[in-house]
PDB file of C-alpha atoms and ligand atoms in Angstrom:
ATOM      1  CA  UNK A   1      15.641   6.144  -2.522  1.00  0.00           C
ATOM      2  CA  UNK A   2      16.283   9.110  -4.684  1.00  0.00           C
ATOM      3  CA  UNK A   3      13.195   9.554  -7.768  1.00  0.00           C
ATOM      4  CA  UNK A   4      11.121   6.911  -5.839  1.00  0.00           C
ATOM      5  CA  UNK A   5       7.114   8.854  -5.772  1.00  0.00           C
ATOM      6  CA  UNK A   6       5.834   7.098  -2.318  1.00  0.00           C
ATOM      7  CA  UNK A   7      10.002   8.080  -0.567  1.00  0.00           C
ATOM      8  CA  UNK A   8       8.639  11.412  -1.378  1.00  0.00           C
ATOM      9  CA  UNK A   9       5.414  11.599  -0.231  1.00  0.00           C
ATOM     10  CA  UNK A  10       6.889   9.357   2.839  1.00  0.00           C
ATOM     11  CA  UNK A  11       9.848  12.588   3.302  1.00  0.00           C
ATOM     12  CA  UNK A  12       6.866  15.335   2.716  1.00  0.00           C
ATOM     13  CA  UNK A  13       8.239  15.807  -0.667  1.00  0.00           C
ATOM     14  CA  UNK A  14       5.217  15.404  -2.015  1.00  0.00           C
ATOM     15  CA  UNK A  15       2.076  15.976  -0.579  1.00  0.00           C
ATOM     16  CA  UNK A  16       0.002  12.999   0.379  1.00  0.00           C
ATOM     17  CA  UNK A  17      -3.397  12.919   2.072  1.00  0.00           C
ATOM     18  CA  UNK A  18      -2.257  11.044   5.104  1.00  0.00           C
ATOM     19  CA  UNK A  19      -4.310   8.588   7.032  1.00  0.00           C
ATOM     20  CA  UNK A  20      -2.126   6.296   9.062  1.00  0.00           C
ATOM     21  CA  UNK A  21       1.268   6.320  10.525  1.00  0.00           C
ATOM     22  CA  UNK A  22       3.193   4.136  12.625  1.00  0.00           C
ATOM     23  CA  UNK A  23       7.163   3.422  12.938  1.00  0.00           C
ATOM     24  CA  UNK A  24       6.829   0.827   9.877  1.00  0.00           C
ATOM     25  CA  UNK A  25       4.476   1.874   7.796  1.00  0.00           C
ATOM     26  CA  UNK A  26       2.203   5.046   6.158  1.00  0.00           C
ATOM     27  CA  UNK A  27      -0.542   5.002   4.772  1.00  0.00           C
ATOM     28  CA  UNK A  28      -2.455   7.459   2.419  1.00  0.00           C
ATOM     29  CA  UNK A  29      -5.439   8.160   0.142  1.00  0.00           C
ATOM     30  CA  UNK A  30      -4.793   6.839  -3.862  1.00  0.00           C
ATOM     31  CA  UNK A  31      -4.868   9.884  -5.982  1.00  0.00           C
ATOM     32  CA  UNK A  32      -7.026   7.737  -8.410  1.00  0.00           C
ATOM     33  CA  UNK A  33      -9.149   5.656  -6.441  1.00  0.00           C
ATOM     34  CA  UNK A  34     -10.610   2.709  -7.860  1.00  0.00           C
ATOM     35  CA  UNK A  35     -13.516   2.251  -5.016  1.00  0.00           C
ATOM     36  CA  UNK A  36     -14.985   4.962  -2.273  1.00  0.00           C
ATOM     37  CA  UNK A  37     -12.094   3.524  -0.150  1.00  0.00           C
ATOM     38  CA  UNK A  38      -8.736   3.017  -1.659  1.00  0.00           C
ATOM     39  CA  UNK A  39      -5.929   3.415   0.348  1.00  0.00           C
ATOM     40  CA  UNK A  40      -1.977   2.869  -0.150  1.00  0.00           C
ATOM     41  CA  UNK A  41      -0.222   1.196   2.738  1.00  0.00           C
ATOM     42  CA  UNK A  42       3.645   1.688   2.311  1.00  0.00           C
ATOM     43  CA  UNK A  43       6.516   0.383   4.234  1.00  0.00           C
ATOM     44  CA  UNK A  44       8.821   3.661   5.301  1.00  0.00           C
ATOM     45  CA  UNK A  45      11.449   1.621   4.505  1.00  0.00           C
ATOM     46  CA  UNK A  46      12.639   1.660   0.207  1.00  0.00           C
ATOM     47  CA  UNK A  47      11.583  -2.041  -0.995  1.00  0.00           C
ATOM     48  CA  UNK A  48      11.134  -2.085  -5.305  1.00  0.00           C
ATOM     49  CA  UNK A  49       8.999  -5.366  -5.129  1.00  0.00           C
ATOM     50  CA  UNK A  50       8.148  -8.190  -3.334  1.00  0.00           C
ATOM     51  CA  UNK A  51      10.919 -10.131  -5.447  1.00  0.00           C
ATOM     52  CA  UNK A  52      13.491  -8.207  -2.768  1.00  0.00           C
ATOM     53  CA  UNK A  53      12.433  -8.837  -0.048  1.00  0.00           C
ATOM     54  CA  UNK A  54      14.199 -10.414   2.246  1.00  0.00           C
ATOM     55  CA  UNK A  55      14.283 -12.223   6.010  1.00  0.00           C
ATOM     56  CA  UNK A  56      14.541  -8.896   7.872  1.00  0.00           C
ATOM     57  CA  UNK A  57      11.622  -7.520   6.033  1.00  0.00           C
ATOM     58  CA  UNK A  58       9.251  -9.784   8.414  1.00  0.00           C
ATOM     59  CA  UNK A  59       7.818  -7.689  10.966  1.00  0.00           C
ATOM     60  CA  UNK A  60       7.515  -4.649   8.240  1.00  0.00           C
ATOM     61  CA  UNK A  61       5.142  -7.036   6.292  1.00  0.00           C
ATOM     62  CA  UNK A  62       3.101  -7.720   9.470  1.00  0.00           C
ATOM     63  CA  UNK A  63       3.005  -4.013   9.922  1.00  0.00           C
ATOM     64  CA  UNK A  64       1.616  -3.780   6.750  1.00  0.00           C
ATOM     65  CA  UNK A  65      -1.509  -6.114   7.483  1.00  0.00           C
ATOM     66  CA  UNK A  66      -1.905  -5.019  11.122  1.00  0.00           C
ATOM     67  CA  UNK A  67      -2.933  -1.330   9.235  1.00  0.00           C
ATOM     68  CA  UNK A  68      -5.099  -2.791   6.956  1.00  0.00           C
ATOM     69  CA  UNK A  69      -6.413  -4.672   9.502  1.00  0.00           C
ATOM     70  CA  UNK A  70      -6.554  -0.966  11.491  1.00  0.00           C
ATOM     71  CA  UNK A  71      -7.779   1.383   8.789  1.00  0.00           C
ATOM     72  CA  UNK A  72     -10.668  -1.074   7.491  1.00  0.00           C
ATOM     73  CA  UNK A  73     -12.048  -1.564  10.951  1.00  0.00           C
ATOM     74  CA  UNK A  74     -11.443   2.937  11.214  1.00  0.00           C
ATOM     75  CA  UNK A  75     -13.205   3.325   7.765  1.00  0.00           C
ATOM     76  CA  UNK A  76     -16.356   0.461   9.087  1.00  0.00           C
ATOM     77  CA  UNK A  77     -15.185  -1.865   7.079  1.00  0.00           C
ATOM     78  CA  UNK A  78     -14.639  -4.794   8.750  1.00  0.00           C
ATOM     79  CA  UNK A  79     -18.145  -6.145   8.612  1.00  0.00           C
ATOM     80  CA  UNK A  80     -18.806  -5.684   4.654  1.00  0.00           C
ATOM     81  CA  UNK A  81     -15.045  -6.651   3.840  1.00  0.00           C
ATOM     82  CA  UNK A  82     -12.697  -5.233   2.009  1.00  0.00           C
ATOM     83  CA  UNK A  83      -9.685  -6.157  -0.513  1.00  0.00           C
ATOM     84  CA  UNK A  84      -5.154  -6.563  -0.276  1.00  0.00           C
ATOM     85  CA  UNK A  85      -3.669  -6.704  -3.045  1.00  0.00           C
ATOM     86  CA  UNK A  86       0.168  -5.967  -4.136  1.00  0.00           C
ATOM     87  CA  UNK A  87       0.806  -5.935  -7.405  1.00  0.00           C
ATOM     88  CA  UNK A  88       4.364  -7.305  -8.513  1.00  0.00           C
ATOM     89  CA  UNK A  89       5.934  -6.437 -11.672  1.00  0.00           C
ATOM     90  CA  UNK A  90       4.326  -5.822 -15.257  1.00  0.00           C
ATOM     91  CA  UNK A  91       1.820  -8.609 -15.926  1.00  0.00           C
ATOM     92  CA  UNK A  92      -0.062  -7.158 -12.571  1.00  0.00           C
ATOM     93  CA  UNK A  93       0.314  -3.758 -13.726  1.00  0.00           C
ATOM     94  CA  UNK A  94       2.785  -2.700 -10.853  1.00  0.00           C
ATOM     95  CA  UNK A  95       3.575   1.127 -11.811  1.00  0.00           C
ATOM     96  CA  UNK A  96       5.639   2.365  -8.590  1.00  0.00           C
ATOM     97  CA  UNK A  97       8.446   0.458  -7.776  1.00  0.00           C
ATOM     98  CA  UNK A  98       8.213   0.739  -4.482  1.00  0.00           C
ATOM     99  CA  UNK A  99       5.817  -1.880  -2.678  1.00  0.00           C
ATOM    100  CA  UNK A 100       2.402  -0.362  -1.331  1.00  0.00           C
ATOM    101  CA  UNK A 101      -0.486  -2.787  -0.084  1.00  0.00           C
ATOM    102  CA  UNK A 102      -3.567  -1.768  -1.666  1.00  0.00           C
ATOM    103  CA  UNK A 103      -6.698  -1.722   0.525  1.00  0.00           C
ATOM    104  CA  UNK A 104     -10.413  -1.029  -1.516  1.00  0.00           C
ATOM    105  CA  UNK A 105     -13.391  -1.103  -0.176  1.00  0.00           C
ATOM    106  CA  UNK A 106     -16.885   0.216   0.022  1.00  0.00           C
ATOM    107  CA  UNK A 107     -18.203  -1.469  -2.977  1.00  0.00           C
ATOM    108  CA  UNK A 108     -18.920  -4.605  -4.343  1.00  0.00           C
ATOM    109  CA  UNK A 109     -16.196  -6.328  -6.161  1.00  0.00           C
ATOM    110  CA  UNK A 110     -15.961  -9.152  -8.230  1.00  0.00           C
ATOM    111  CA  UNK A 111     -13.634 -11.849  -8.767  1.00  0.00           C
ATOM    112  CA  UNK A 112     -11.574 -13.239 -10.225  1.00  0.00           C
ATOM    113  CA  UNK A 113      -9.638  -9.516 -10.888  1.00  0.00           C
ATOM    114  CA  UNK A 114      -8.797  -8.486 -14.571  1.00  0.00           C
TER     115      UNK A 114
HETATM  116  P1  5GP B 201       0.320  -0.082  -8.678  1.00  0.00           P
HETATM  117  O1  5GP B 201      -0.285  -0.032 -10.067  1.00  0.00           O
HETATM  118  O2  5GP B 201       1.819   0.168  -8.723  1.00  0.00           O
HETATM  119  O3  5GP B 201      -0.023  -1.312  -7.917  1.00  0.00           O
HETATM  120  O4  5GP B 201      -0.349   1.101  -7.875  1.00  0.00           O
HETATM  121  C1  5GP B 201       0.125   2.416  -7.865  1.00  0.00           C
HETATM  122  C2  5GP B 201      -0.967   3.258  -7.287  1.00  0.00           C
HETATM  123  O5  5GP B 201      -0.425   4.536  -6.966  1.00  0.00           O
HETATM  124  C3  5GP B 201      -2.121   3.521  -8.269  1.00  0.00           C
HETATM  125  O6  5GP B 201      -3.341   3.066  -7.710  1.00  0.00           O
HETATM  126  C4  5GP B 201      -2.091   5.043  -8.475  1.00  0.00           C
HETATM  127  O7  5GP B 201      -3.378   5.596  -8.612  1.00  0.00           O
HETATM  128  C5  5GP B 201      -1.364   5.529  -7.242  1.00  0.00           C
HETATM  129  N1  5GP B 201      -0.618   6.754  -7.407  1.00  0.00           N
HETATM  130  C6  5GP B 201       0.181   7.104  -8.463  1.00  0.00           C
HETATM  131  N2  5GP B 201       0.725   8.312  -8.265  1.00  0.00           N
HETATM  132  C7  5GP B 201       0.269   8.743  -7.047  1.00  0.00           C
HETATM  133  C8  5GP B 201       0.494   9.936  -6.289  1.00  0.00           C
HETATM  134  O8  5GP B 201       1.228  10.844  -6.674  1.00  0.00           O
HETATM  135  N3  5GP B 201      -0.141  10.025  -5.085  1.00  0.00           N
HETATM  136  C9  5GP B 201      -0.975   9.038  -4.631  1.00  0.00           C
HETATM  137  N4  5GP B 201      -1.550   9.243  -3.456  1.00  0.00           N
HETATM  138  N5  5GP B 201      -1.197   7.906  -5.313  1.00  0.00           N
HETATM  139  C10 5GP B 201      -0.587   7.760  -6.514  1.00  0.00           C
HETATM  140 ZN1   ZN B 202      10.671   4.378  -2.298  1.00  0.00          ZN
END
């Protein structure tokens, strides 16, 4: 989608610091990380929020977890744990409209979030 930041950095438009690739899904380093790990999983395919998705988004969603599940164990986290979150719309302080599955870890975090 044209003016979408993470179709950019998924086209090489933008640089992003790269970590994971598959057919589904990319993966990269947060420019402002919020823990020693915090990493952006994106579908390669344009999705604003989780309000559209639809039926044939399925197995992209799965991919999205199966490279959490992937990177974490990659970055040892496996053991200590780690967080997913997706934030949808204003009250959760989504800021690009195009869905990303936040994984943080390599801290102690607290719950419930802000
Ligand atoms: P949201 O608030 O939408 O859930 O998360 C957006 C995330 O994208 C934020 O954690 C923010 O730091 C990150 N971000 C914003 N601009 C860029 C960028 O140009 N490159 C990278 N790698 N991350 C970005
Ligand atoms: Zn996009």
């Amino acid at each position: 989608m044209l003016d979408c930041l993470f179709c950019k950095i998924r086209d090489g438009e933008i640089p992003g610091d790269i970590v994971y690739e598959n057919d589904y899904v990319l993966a990269f380093n947060d420019i402002n990380p919020v823990a020693p790990i915090h990493i952006l999983i994106i579908p390669k395919e344009h999705i604003s929020t989780l309000n559209d998705l639809e039926e044939n988004h399925t197995q992209t969603m799965g991919e999205l977890f199966l490279a959490a599940k992937s990177i974490a164990s990659k970055e040892g986290l496996s053991e200590s744990g780690y967080r997913t979150v997706f934030n949808c719309n204003e009250d959760a302080q989504q800021t690009v409209f195009h869905i990303h599955l936040h994984l943080i870890g390599g801290r102690k975090m607290t719950w419930p979030p802000g």
